[in-house]
XYZ file of C-alpha atoms in Angstrom:
530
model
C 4.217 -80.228 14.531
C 5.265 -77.759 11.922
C 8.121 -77.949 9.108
C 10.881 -75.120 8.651
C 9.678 -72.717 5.968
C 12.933 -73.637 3.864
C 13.674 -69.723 2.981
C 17.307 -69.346 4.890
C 20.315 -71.038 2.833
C 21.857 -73.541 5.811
C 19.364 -72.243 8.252
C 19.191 -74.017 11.697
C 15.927 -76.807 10.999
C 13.353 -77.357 13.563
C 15.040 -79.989 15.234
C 18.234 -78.583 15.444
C 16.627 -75.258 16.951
C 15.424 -77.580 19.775
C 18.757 -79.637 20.664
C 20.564 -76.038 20.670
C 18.219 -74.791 23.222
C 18.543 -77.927 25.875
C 20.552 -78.132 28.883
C 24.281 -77.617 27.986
C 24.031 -77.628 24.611
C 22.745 -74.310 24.787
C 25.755 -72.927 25.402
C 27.156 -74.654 22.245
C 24.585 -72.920 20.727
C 26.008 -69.318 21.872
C 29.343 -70.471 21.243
C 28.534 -70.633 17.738
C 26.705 -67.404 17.619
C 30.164 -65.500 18.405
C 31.419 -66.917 15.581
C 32.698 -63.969 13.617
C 33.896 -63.516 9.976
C 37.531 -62.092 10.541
C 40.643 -63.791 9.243
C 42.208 -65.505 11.881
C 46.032 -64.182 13.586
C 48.298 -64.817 15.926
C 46.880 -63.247 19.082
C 44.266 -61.733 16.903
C 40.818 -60.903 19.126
C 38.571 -63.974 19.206
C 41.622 -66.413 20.024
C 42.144 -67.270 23.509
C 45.857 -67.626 24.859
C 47.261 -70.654 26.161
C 46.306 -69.315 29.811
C 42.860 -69.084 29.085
C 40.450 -66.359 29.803
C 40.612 -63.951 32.575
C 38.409 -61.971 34.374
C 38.799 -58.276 35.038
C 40.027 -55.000 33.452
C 39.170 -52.232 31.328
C 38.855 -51.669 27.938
C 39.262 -48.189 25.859
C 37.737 -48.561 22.145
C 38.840 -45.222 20.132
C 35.776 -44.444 18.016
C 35.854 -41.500 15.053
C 32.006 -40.150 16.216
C 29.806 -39.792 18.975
C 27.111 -42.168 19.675
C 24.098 -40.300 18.096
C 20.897 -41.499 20.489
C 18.095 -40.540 17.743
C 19.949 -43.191 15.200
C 19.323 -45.974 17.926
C 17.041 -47.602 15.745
C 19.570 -47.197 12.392
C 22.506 -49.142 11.667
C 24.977 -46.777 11.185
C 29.121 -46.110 12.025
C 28.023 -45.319 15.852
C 26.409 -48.600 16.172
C 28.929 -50.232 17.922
C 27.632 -50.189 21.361
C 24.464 -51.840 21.078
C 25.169 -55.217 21.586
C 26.928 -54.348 24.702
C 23.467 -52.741 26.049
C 21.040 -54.629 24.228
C 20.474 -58.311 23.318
C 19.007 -59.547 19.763
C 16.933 -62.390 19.018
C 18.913 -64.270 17.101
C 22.832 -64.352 15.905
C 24.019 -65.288 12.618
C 26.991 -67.363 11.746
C 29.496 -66.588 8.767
C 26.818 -68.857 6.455
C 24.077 -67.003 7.305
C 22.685 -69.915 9.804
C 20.680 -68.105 12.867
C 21.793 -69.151 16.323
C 19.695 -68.649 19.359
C 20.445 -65.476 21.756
C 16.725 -64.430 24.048
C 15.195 -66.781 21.316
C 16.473 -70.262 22.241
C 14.327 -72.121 19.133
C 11.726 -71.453 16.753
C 9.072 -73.256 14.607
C 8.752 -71.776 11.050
C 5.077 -72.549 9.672
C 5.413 -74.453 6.642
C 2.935 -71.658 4.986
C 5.473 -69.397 6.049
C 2.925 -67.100 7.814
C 3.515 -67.568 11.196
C 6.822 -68.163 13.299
C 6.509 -69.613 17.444
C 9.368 -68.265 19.370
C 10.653 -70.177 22.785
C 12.327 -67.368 24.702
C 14.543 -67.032 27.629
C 13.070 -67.585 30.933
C 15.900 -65.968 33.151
C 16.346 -62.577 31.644
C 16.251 -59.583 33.570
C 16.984 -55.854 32.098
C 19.502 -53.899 33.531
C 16.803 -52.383 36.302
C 16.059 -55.998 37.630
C 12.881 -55.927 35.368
C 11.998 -59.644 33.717
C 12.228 -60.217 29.982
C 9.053 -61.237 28.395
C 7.210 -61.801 25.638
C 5.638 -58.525 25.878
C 9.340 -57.095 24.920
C 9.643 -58.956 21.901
C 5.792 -57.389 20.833
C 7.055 -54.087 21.707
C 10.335 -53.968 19.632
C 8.210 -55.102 16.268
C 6.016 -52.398 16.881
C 8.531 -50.202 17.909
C 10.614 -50.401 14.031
C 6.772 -50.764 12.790
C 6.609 -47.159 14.534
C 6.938 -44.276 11.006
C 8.273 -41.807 13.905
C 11.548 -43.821 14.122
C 14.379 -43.640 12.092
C 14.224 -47.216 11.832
C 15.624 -49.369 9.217
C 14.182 -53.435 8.268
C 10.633 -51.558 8.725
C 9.179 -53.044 6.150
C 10.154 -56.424 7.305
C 8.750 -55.537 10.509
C 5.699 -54.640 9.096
C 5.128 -57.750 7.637
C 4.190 -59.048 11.446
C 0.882 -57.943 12.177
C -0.072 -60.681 14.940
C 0.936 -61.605 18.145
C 0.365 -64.851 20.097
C 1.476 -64.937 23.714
C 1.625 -68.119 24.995
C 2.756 -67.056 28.767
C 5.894 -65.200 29.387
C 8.239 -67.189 27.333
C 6.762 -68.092 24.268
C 5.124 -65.665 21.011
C 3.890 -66.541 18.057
C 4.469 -63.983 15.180
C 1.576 -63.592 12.544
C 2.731 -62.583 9.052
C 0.784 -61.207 6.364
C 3.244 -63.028 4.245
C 6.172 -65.009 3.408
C 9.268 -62.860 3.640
C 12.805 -65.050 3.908
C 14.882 -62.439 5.490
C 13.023 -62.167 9.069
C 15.891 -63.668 10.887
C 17.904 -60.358 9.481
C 15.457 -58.923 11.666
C 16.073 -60.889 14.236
C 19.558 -60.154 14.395
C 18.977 -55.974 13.716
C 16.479 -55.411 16.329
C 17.825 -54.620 19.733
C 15.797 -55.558 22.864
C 15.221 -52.064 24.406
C 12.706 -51.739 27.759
C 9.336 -50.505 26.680
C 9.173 -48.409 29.914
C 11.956 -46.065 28.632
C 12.445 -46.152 24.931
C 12.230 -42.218 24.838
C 15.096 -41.531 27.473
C 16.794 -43.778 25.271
C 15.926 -41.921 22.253
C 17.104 -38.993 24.072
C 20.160 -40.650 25.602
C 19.519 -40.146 29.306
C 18.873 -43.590 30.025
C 19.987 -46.832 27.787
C 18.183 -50.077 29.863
C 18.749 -53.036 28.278
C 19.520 -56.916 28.777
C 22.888 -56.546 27.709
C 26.720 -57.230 29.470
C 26.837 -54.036 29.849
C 25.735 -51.130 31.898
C 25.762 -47.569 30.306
C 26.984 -45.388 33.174
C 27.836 -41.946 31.471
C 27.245 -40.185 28.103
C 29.928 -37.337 27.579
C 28.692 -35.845 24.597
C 31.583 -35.118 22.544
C 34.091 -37.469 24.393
C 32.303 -41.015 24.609
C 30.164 -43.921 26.949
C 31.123 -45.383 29.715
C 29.977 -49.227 30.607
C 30.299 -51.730 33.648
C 29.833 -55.024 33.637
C 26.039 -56.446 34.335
C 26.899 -59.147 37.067
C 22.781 -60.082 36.816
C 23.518 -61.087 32.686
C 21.673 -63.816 31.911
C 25.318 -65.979 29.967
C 26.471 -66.862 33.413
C 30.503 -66.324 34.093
C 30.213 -63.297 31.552
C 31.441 -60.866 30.852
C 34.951 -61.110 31.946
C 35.703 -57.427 31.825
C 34.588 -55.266 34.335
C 33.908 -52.011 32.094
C 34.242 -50.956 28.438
C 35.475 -47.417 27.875
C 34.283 -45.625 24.365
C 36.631 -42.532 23.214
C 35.991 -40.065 21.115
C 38.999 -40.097 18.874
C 38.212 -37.956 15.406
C 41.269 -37.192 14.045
C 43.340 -39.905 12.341
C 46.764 -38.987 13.484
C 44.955 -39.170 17.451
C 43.569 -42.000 16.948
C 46.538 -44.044 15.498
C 48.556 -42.461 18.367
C 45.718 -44.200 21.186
C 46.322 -47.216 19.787
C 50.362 -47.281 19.273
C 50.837 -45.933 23.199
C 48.202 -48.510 24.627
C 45.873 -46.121 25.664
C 43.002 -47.739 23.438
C 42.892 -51.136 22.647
C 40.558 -51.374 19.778
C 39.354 -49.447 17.331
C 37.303 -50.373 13.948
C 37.494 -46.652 12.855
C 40.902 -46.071 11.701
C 41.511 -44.909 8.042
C 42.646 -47.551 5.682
C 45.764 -45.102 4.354
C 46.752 -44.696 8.400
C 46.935 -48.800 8.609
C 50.299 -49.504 7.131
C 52.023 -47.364 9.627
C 50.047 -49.935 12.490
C 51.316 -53.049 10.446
C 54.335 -54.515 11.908
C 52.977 -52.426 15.419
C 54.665 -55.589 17.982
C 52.032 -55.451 20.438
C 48.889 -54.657 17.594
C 46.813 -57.313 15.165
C 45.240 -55.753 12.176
C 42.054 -58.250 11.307
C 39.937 -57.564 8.428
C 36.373 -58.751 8.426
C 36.040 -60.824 4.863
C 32.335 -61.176 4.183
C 31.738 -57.457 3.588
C 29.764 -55.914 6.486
C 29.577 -52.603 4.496
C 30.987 -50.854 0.895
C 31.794 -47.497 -0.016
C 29.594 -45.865 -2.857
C 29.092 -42.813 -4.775
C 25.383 -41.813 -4.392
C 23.453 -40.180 -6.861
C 20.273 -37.864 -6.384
C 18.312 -38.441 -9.745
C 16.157 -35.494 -9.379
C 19.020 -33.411 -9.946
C 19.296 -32.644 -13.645
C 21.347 -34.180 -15.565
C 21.569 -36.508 -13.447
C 17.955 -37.849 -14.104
C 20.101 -39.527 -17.324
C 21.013 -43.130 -16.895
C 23.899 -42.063 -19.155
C 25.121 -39.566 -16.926
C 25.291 -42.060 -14.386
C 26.853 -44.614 -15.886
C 29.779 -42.252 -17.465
C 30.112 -41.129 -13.590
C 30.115 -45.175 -12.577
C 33.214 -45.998 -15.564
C 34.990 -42.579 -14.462
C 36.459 -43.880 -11.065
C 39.303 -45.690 -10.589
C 38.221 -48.459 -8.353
C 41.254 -50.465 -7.401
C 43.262 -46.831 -6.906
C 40.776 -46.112 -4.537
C 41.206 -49.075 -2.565
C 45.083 -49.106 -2.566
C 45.425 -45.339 -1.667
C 42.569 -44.526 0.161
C 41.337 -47.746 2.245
C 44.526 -49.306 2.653
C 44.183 -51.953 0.192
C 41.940 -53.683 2.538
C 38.480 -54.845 0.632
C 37.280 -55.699 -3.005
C 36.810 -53.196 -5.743
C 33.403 -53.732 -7.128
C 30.882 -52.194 -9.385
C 28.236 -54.194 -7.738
C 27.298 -54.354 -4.211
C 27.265 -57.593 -3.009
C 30.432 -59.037 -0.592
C 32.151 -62.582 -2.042
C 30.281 -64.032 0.960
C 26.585 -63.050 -0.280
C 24.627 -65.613 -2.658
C 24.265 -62.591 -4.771
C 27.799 -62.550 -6.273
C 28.891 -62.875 -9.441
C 32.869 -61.795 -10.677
C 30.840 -60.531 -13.807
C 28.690 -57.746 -11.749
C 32.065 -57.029 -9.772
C 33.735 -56.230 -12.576
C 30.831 -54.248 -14.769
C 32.234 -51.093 -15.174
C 36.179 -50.558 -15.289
C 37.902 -47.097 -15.136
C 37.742 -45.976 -18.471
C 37.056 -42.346 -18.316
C 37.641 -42.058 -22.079
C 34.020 -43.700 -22.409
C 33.069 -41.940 -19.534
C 33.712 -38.661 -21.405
C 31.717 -40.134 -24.581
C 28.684 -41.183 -22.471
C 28.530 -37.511 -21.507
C 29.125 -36.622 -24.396
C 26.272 -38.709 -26.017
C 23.630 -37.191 -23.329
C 24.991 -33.419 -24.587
C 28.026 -32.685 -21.880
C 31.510 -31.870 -21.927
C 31.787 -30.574 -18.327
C 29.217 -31.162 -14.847
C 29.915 -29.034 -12.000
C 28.311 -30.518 -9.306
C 28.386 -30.688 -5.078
C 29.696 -33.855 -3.390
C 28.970 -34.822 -0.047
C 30.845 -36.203 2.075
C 31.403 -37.458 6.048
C 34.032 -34.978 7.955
C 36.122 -37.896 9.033
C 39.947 -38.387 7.597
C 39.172 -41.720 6.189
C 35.685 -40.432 3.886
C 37.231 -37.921 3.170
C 40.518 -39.375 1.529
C 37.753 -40.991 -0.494
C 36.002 -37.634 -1.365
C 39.143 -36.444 -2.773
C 39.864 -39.888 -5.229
C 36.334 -39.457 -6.124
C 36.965 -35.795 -7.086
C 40.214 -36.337 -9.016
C 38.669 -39.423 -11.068
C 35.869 -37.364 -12.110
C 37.674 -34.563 -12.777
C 39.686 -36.471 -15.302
C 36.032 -37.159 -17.268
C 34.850 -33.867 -16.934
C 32.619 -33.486 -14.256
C 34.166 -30.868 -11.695
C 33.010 -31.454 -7.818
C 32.606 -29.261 -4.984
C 33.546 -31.217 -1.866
C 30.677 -30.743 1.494
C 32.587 -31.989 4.793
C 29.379 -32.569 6.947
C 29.226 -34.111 10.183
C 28.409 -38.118 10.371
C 24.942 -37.806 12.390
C 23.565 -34.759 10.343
C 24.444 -36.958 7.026
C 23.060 -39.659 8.199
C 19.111 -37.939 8.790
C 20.002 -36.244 5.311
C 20.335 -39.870 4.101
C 17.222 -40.782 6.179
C 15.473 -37.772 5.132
C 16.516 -37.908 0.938
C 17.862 -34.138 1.233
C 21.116 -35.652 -0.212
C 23.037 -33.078 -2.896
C 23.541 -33.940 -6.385
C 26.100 -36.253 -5.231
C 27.703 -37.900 -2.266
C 29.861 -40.681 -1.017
C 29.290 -42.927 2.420
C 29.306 -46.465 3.147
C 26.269 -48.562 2.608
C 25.203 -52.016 4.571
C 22.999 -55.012 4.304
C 24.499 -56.552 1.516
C 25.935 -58.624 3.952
C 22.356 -60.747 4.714
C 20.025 -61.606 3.170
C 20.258 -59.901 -1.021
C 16.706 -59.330 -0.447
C 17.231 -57.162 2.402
C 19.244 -54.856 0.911
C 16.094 -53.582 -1.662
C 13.646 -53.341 0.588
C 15.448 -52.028 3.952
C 18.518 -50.109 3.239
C 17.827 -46.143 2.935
C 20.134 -46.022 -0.607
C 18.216 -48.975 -2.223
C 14.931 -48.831 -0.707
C 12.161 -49.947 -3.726
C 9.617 -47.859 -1.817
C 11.825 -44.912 -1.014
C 15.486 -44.403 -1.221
C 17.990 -41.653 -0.912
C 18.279 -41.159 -4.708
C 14.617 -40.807 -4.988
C 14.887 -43.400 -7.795
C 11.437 -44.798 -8.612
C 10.967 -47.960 -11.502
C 7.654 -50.152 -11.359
C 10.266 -53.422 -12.608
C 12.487 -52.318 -9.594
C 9.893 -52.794 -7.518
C 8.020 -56.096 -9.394
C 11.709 -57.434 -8.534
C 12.956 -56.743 -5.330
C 9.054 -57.762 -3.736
C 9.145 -61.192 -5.636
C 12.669 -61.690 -4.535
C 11.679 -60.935 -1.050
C 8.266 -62.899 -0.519
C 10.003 -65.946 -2.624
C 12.504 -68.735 -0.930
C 15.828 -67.182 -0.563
C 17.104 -70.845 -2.437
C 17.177 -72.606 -5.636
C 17.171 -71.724 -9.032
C 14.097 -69.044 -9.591
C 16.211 -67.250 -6.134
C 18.875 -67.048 -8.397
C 17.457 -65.700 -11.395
C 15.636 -62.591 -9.322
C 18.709 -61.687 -7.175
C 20.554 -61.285 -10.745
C 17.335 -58.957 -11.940
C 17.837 -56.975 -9.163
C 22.427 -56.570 -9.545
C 21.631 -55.842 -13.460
C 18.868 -52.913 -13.003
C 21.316 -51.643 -9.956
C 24.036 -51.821 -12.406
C 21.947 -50.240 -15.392
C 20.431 -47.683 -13.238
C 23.230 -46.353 -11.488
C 21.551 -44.549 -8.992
C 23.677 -46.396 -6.727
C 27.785 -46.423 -7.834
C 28.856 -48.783 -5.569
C 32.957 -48.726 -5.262
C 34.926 -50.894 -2.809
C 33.142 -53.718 -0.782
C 34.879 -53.353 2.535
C 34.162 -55.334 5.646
C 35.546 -53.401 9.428
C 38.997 -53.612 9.864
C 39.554 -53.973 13.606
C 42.962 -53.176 15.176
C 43.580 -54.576 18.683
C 45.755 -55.197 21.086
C 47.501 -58.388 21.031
C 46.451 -58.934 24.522
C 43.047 -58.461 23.672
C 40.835 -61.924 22.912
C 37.516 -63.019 22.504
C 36.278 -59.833 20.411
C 33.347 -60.424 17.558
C 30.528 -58.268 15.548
C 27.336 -59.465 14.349
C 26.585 -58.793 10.886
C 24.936 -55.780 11.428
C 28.302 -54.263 13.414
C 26.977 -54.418 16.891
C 30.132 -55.167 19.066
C 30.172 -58.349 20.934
C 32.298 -58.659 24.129
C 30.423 -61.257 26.270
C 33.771 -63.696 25.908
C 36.227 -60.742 25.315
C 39.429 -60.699 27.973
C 42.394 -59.019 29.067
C 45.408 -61.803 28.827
C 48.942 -60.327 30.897
């Protein structure tokens, strides 16, 4: 028998991966996998009401942009829906511990090059087809694919072996140790092998999921049913999710005051005090940080290419104005981008560069500049840009003059993807969230190998890979996830600005509601109370 590779902080042991997967502590198991990491209210979403759930009804979830099919494979602000097509092996709790979903338990080599996975036996896709091992093989290879806009990648890649052992159990080969492959676990939806273009194309989405994609109206939203062949028997208790285009702010406030949505993640944090004291509403912020809004730098762009310049742009803005005016006041200014929840914070990289645009104005100064005019990206959505416009006055105020770009969420993101970024821009940024090693090697700003900024450094690199390939705890973890916050912080390419988990707004009747880390919306236990 093997030992747990000892690379997840509180990850579930061998043992207890085996009790969770027998008879009905199982479903303890997926009990525990819902757990989400939103402050609890009074009739919040997640808390059941004293009649308990009930089955039936519809709900409308007001979302800012379309579902974009080509970003399937991306985690991105349309990523909402995937968990309510498509299972994932694994589920994290709030402390990071996996909890079995189609992976009931696993047996970490103690080499840490190998991992057996015991999967489901009674899965079925949404076309009656049986869940196998041979899915699992095809999803690796599937991120492994360079075609796909696919993020984790290079975790993926680290698998290059597969074991079946019949139907229901795989053995994963790794070229090495890594200690975030249960992120991946948790990232990588189950899609059907036999149809992963038409879901590229979004003409048909087959998964193993609660729910049934019945319509695509580009432009206006998805429409869902419930899978009555899902393998968590009793669920779901709704009979259809409703997705609704909703872009402008005012709109989308309005669909949630009138009842005609009853949840949204998407609405701008300077439109939430008017839903505050809403009677029949419950505003529930997210506390570990599932995301953070940053400025982004391309340091090809001269001057730019000048650490100084970056770091005069990084004291210019006013952090904690931006997160009172423009997101509501809902999140934690920071300099660094780590959430309170991640291993990787410290109150002293938080706090690294104040607003002081006086030294902002001598760093530029120093590097031979009195005035930038530069182009500043941004998403054309109410809430980025509200930031787009702090962002410009701050700057302003040190000298450096920006041209604002409104551009459409899905072409930004394959700009992202695709490093054709401006000079500057300003989006939200994930993965900070898991694993600290994750975020260097897998997230398209930070990548090591290649990121947006095209930022290249051979002790970037040295870094990020040792802190990767290295257990994720004890004292030598510590000492290379602070390398890798102090060259972020010294670098600049990345100007991270407000660490700000969702904010979801529901209806009061509305329970049972959760997100992975990764944003994928769960409703398998969600109801309809009254």
């Amino acid at each position: 028998m093997t030992e747990s590779y000892p690379s997840m902080p509180g990850r579930l042991s061998r043992r207890s991966a085996l009790r969770s997967a027998g008879g009905g502590a199982l479903l303890l198991g997926f009990g525990l996998a819902g757990c989400r990491s939103a402050v609890s209210d009074t009739g919040s979403a997640g808390q059941e009401d004293s009649a308990g759930p009930r089955r039936g009804g519809t709900v409308s979830v007001a979302i800012n942009s379309d579902f974009t099919p080509s970003l399937l494979f991306a985690q991105s602000s349309q990523s909402y829906q995937h968990r309510l097509i498509y299972n994932t092996l694994t589920r994290y709790d709030d402390q990071l511990t996996p909890h079995p979903e189609l992976a009931t338990s696993w047996d970490y080599a103690a080499d840490g090059r190998s991992i057996t996975l015991r999967l489901r036996p009674d899965v079925t896709f949404h076309d009656g087809r049986p869940f196998t091992a041979d899915d699992v093989i095809f999803a690796v290879k599937n991120l492994q694919n360079p075609a796909r806009a696919a993020q984790l990648r290079s975790t993926a890649a680290v698998i290059t072996g597969f074991d079946k052992r019949g139907d229901h159990e795989l053995v994963l080969r790794l070229a090495h140790r890594v200690n975030n492959l249960f992120d991946l676990f948790e990232f990588m939806i189950i899609t059907d092998r036999n149809s992963v273009e038409e879901a590229l194309a979004g003409t048909r989405l087959n998964g193993t999921g609660p729910f049934k994609l019945t319509k695509w109206s580009p432009g206006s939203g998805l429409s869902f049913v419930r899978n009555d062949a899902y393998w968590l028997k009793g669920r779901p208790y709704l009979d259809a999710v409703e997705f609704r285009v909703v872009s402008q702010a005012d709109a989308l406030v309005s669909s949630l005051r009138t009842g005609q949505s009853q949840l949204s993640f998407q609405v701008p944090g300077r439109n939430l005090a008017v839903l505050k004291d809403h009677p029949d509403l419950t505003i529930t912020p997210y506390d570990t940080g599932a995301g953070a809004t940053y400025l982004g730098v391309n340091t090809t762009v001269a001057p730019l290419n000048d650490r100084t310049v970056r770091q005069a742009l990084a004291y210019a803005v006013d952090r904690d104005r931006l997160l009172a005016q423009s997101l509501g006041g809902y999140g934690l200014a920071s300099a660094a981008p780590w959430p309170k929840s991640s291993p990787a914070f410290t109150e002293t990289g938080r706090t690294h560069y104040t607003h002081d645009p006086a030294k902002a104005r001598q760093l530029l100064k120093s590097a031979g500049h009195t005035r930038l005019d530069l182009p500043l990206l941004h998403l054309a959505l109410p809430g980025d840009t509200a930031v787009a416009e702090s962002l410009q006055y701050d700057l302003k105020q040190a000298g450096v003059h920006v041209t604002l770009q409104p551009t459409d969420p899905a072409t930004a993101q394959k700009n992202l993807i695709s490093q054709k970024m401006p000079a500057l821009w300003t989006m939200s940024h994930g993965f900070a969230q898991v694993q600290p090693s994750t975020l260097a090697v897998s997230a398209y700003p930070f990548n090591e190998a290649k990121n947006t900024s095209k930022f290249h450094s051979a002790e970037y690199t040295r870094v990020v890979q040792q802190a990767w390939t290295s257990p994720a705890t004890g004292a030598a973890a510590g000492r290379l996830r602070q390398e890798i916050s102090d060259i972020l912080l010294d670098e600049a390419f990345i100007i991270d600005l407000v660490i700000r988990g969702n904010v979801q707004i529901a209806a009061k009747k509305l329970h049972g509601v959760t997100l992975n880390k990764f944003s994928y919306l769960d409703l398998d236990h969600a109801y309809l109370a009254g």
